[in-house]
Amino acid sequence: MLQCTAVTQAPPSDAPDTVVPPSFLLCELGEHDAFTEHAAFLRAAEPSSAPALWFFWTGTGPDRSHRVASVPWCPAVLRHLGTGVVRQCAFPDHHPAPHSWSVTDPLGDLIAERLLSGDGSDTS
Ligand SMILES: [Zn+2]
Ligand SMILES: [Zn+2]
């Protein structure tokens, strides 16, 4: 599943002081229907397992409605049977669409590939 492509502008008026530019927020969820809130990560809490701050919105332009909320992390984990590596879902709890490990971000993958094959490879 591809990542949702929704982008919105962060409202400077009611966004927390700690939110700094870029002022555009990208939905991080997998593709979902138009009636479901988009979710953009704003700020991690301390400790990092505590509820983080998220920006939720629906609609675009003048029809947009949004809220900023502190939401617990999705409790889902994925254990890789071969390596024993455990990944925690990187989305807020009760998110729509699949968990984070099922969402592909072609642009992010492309950037990662360039970093790996580029001249930044000082480790073998
Ligand atoms: Zn979305
Ligand atoms: Zn999840």
PDB file of C-alpha atoms and ligand atoms in Angstrom:
ATOM      1  CA  MET A   1       0.000   0.000   0.000  1.00  0.00           C
ATOM      2  CA  LEU A   2       1.202   3.455  -0.895  1.00  0.00           C
ATOM      3  CA  GLN A   3       1.473   6.299   1.516  1.00  0.00           C
ATOM      4  CA  CYS A   4      -1.337   8.850   1.546  1.00  0.00           C
ATOM      5  CA  THR A   5      -0.285  11.879  -0.494  1.00  0.00           C
ATOM      6  CA  ALA A   6      -2.271  14.496   1.409  1.00  0.00           C
ATOM      7  CA  VAL A   7      -0.389  17.662   2.325  1.00  0.00           C
ATOM      8  CA  THR A   8      -1.686  20.590   4.310  1.00  0.00           C
ATOM      9  CA  GLN A   9      -0.356  23.835   5.645  1.00  0.00           C
ATOM     10  CA  ALA A  10       0.255  24.062   9.349  1.00  0.00           C
ATOM     11  CA  PRO A  11      -1.843  26.851  10.867  1.00  0.00           C
ATOM     12  CA  PRO A  12       0.604  29.172  12.627  1.00  0.00           C
ATOM     13  CA  SER A  13      -2.120  30.486  14.905  1.00  0.00           C
ATOM     14  CA  ASP A  14      -3.020  27.392  16.865  1.00  0.00           C
ATOM     15  CA  ALA A  15      -0.055  25.146  16.243  1.00  0.00           C
ATOM     16  CA  PRO A  16       2.088  24.642  19.335  1.00  0.00           C
ATOM     17  CA  ASP A  17       5.058  26.940  19.762  1.00  0.00           C
ATOM     18  CA  THR A  18       7.405  24.040  19.349  1.00  0.00           C
ATOM     19  CA  VAL A  19       6.289  23.424  15.781  1.00  0.00           C
ATOM     20  CA  VAL A  20       8.868  24.961  13.507  1.00  0.00           C
ATOM     21  CA  PRO A  21       9.033  25.136   9.724  1.00  0.00           C
ATOM     22  CA  PRO A  22       8.532  23.336   7.409  1.00  0.00           C
ATOM     23  CA  SER A  23       5.001  24.565   7.752  1.00  0.00           C
ATOM     24  CA  PHE A  24       3.643  21.886   5.449  1.00  0.00           C
ATOM     25  CA  LEU A  25       2.467  18.678   7.010  1.00  0.00           C
ATOM     26  CA  LEU A  26       2.305  15.359   5.197  1.00  0.00           C
ATOM     27  CA  CYS A  27      -0.096  12.607   6.037  1.00  0.00           C
ATOM     28  CA  GLU A  28       1.923   9.611   7.131  1.00  0.00           C
ATOM     29  CA  LEU A  29      -0.784   7.004   6.931  1.00  0.00           C
ATOM     30  CA  GLY A  30      -1.387   4.513   4.173  1.00  0.00           C
ATOM     31  CA  GLU A  31      -3.953   5.529   1.571  1.00  0.00           C
ATOM     32  CA  HIS A  32      -7.368   5.897   3.107  1.00  0.00           C
ATOM     33  CA  ASP A  33     -10.785   7.289   2.221  1.00  0.00           C
ATOM     34  CA  ALA A  34     -11.657  10.982   2.220  1.00  0.00           C
ATOM     35  CA  PHE A  35     -13.803  10.718   5.324  1.00  0.00           C
ATOM     36  CA  THR A  36     -10.949   9.590   7.503  1.00  0.00           C
ATOM     37  CA  GLU A  37      -8.665  12.067   9.186  1.00  0.00           C
ATOM     38  CA  HIS A  38      -5.174  12.540   7.828  1.00  0.00           C
ATOM     39  CA  ALA A  39      -2.457  12.382  10.448  1.00  0.00           C
ATOM     40  CA  ALA A  40       0.896  14.169  10.508  1.00  0.00           C
ATOM     41  CA  PHE A  41       3.458  13.658  13.237  1.00  0.00           C
ATOM     42  CA  LEU A  42       4.284  16.871  15.079  1.00  0.00           C
ATOM     43  CA  ARG A  43       6.418  16.154  18.081  1.00  0.00           C
ATOM     44  CA  ALA A  44       7.646  13.224  20.128  1.00  0.00           C
ATOM     45  CA  ALA A  45       7.014  13.094  23.828  1.00  0.00           C
ATOM     46  CA  GLU A  46       9.431  12.341  26.626  1.00  0.00           C
ATOM     47  CA  PRO A  47       9.917   9.419  27.040  1.00  0.00           C
ATOM     48  CA  SER A  48       9.469   8.525  23.400  1.00  0.00           C
ATOM     49  CA  SER A  49       6.980   5.788  24.294  1.00  0.00           C
ATOM     50  CA  ALA A  50       4.624   8.383  25.752  1.00  0.00           C
ATOM     51  CA  PRO A  51       1.780   9.791  23.630  1.00  0.00           C
ATOM     52  CA  ALA A  52       3.136  11.990  20.860  1.00  0.00           C
ATOM     53  CA  LEU A  53       1.623  15.127  19.398  1.00  0.00           C
ATOM     54  CA  TRP A  54      -0.213  14.698  16.086  1.00  0.00           C
ATOM     55  CA  PHE A  55      -1.965  16.990  13.671  1.00  0.00           C
ATOM     56  CA  PHE A  56      -5.203  15.556  12.288  1.00  0.00           C
ATOM     57  CA  TRP A  57      -7.209  17.041   9.475  1.00  0.00           C
ATOM     58  CA  THR A  58      -9.918  16.354   6.930  1.00  0.00           C
ATOM     59  CA  GLY A  59     -10.742  18.210   3.752  1.00  0.00           C
ATOM     60  CA  THR A  60      -8.693  20.790   1.894  1.00  0.00           C
ATOM     61  CA  GLY A  61      -8.582  24.562   1.597  1.00  0.00           C
ATOM     62  CA  PRO A  62     -11.464  26.430   3.256  1.00  0.00           C
ATOM     63  CA  ASP A  63     -13.236  23.141   3.946  1.00  0.00           C
ATOM     64  CA  ARG A  64     -10.409  21.866   6.079  1.00  0.00           C
ATOM     65  CA  SER A  65     -11.065  21.051   9.688  1.00  0.00           C
ATOM     66  CA  HIS A  66      -8.244  20.054  11.953  1.00  0.00           C
ATOM     67  CA  ARG A  67      -7.207  19.306  15.488  1.00  0.00           C
ATOM     68  CA  VAL A  68      -3.991  18.856  17.385  1.00  0.00           C
ATOM     69  CA  ALA A  69      -3.983  15.993  19.819  1.00  0.00           C
ATOM     70  CA  SER A  70      -1.672  13.949  21.964  1.00  0.00           C
ATOM     71  CA  VAL A  71      -2.318  10.343  21.027  1.00  0.00           C
ATOM     72  CA  PRO A  72      -0.822   7.062  22.281  1.00  0.00           C
ATOM     73  CA  TRP A  73       1.177   5.004  19.808  1.00  0.00           C
ATOM     74  CA  CYS A  74      -0.444   2.162  17.955  1.00  0.00           C
ATOM     75  CA  PRO A  75       0.303  -0.910  20.103  1.00  0.00           C
ATOM     76  CA  ALA A  76       0.845  -3.203  17.121  1.00  0.00           C
ATOM     77  CA  VAL A  77       4.256  -4.785  16.701  1.00  0.00           C
ATOM     78  CA  LEU A  78       5.716  -6.857  13.900  1.00  0.00           C
ATOM     79  CA  ARG A  79       8.205  -9.554  14.829  1.00  0.00           C
ATOM     80  CA  HIS A  80      10.464 -10.789  12.072  1.00  0.00           C
ATOM     81  CA  LEU A  81      10.648 -14.524  12.655  1.00  0.00           C
ATOM     82  CA  GLY A  82      14.027 -14.898  11.000  1.00  0.00           C
ATOM     83  CA  THR A  83      15.912 -12.158  12.782  1.00  0.00           C
ATOM     84  CA  GLY A  84      13.799 -11.643  15.890  1.00  0.00           C
ATOM     85  CA  VAL A  85      13.711  -7.934  15.153  1.00  0.00           C
ATOM     86  CA  VAL A  86      10.594  -6.267  16.514  1.00  0.00           C
ATOM     87  CA  ARG A  87       9.185  -3.201  14.822  1.00  0.00           C
ATOM     88  CA  GLN A  88       6.596  -1.025  16.481  1.00  0.00           C
ATOM     89  CA  CYS A  89       3.941   0.645  14.391  1.00  0.00           C
ATOM     90  CA  ALA A  90       4.886   4.308  13.890  1.00  0.00           C
ATOM     91  CA  PHE A  91       1.304   5.565  13.715  1.00  0.00           C
ATOM     92  CA  PRO A  92      -1.048   6.887  16.400  1.00  0.00           C
ATOM     93  CA  ASP A  93      -3.468   4.452  17.978  1.00  0.00           C
ATOM     94  CA  HIS A  94      -6.732   3.656  16.168  1.00  0.00           C
ATOM     95  CA  HIS A  95      -5.316   4.868  12.868  1.00  0.00           C
ATOM     96  CA  PRO A  96      -7.115   3.884   9.656  1.00  0.00           C
ATOM     97  CA  ALA A  97      -5.463   1.781   6.938  1.00  0.00           C
ATOM     98  CA  PRO A  98      -2.584  -0.671   7.517  1.00  0.00           C
ATOM     99  CA  HIS A  99       0.213  -0.376  10.035  1.00  0.00           C
ATOM    100  CA  SER A 100       3.355   1.561   9.180  1.00  0.00           C
ATOM    101  CA  TRP A 101       5.365  -1.428   7.962  1.00  0.00           C
ATOM    102  CA  SER A 102       2.770  -2.048   5.230  1.00  0.00           C
ATOM    103  CA  VAL A 103       3.026   1.472   3.877  1.00  0.00           C
ATOM    104  CA  THR A 104       5.538   2.170   1.153  1.00  0.00           C
ATOM    105  CA  ASP A 105       6.857   5.619   0.468  1.00  0.00           C
ATOM    106  CA  PRO A 106       8.305   5.579  -3.078  1.00  0.00           C
ATOM    107  CA  LEU A 107       9.921   8.980  -2.674  1.00  0.00           C
ATOM    108  CA  GLY A 108      11.457   8.038   0.661  1.00  0.00           C
ATOM    109  CA  ASP A 109      12.704   4.763  -0.793  1.00  0.00           C
ATOM    110  CA  LEU A 110      14.242   6.600  -3.716  1.00  0.00           C
ATOM    111  CA  ILE A 111      16.067   8.978  -1.391  1.00  0.00           C
ATOM    112  CA  ALA A 112      17.269   6.059   0.727  1.00  0.00           C
ATOM    113  CA  GLU A 113      18.563   4.255  -2.356  1.00  0.00           C
ATOM    114  CA  ARG A 114      20.469   7.329  -3.477  1.00  0.00           C
ATOM    115  CA  LEU A 115      21.998   7.705  -0.043  1.00  0.00           C
ATOM    116  CA  LEU A 116      23.050   4.064  -0.033  1.00  0.00           C
ATOM    117  CA  SER A 117      24.498   4.055  -3.567  1.00  0.00           C
ATOM    118  CA  GLY A 118      25.861   7.601  -3.401  1.00  0.00           C
ATOM    119  CA  ASP A 119      29.157   8.906  -2.130  1.00  0.00           C
ATOM    120  CA  GLY A 120      28.031   8.864   1.474  1.00  0.00           C
ATOM    121  CA  SER A 121      28.992   5.212   1.843  1.00  0.00           C
ATOM    122  CA  ASP A 122      31.895   5.271   4.278  1.00  0.00           C
ATOM    123  CA  THR A 123      30.841   1.987   5.815  1.00  0.00           C
ATOM    124  CA  SER A 124      31.027  -1.205   3.870  1.00  0.00           C
TER     125      SER A 124
HETATM  126 ZN    ZN B   1      -4.046  10.842   4.718  1.00  0.00          ZN
HETATM  127 ZN    ZN B   2      -0.591   0.531  13.650  1.00  0.00          ZN
END
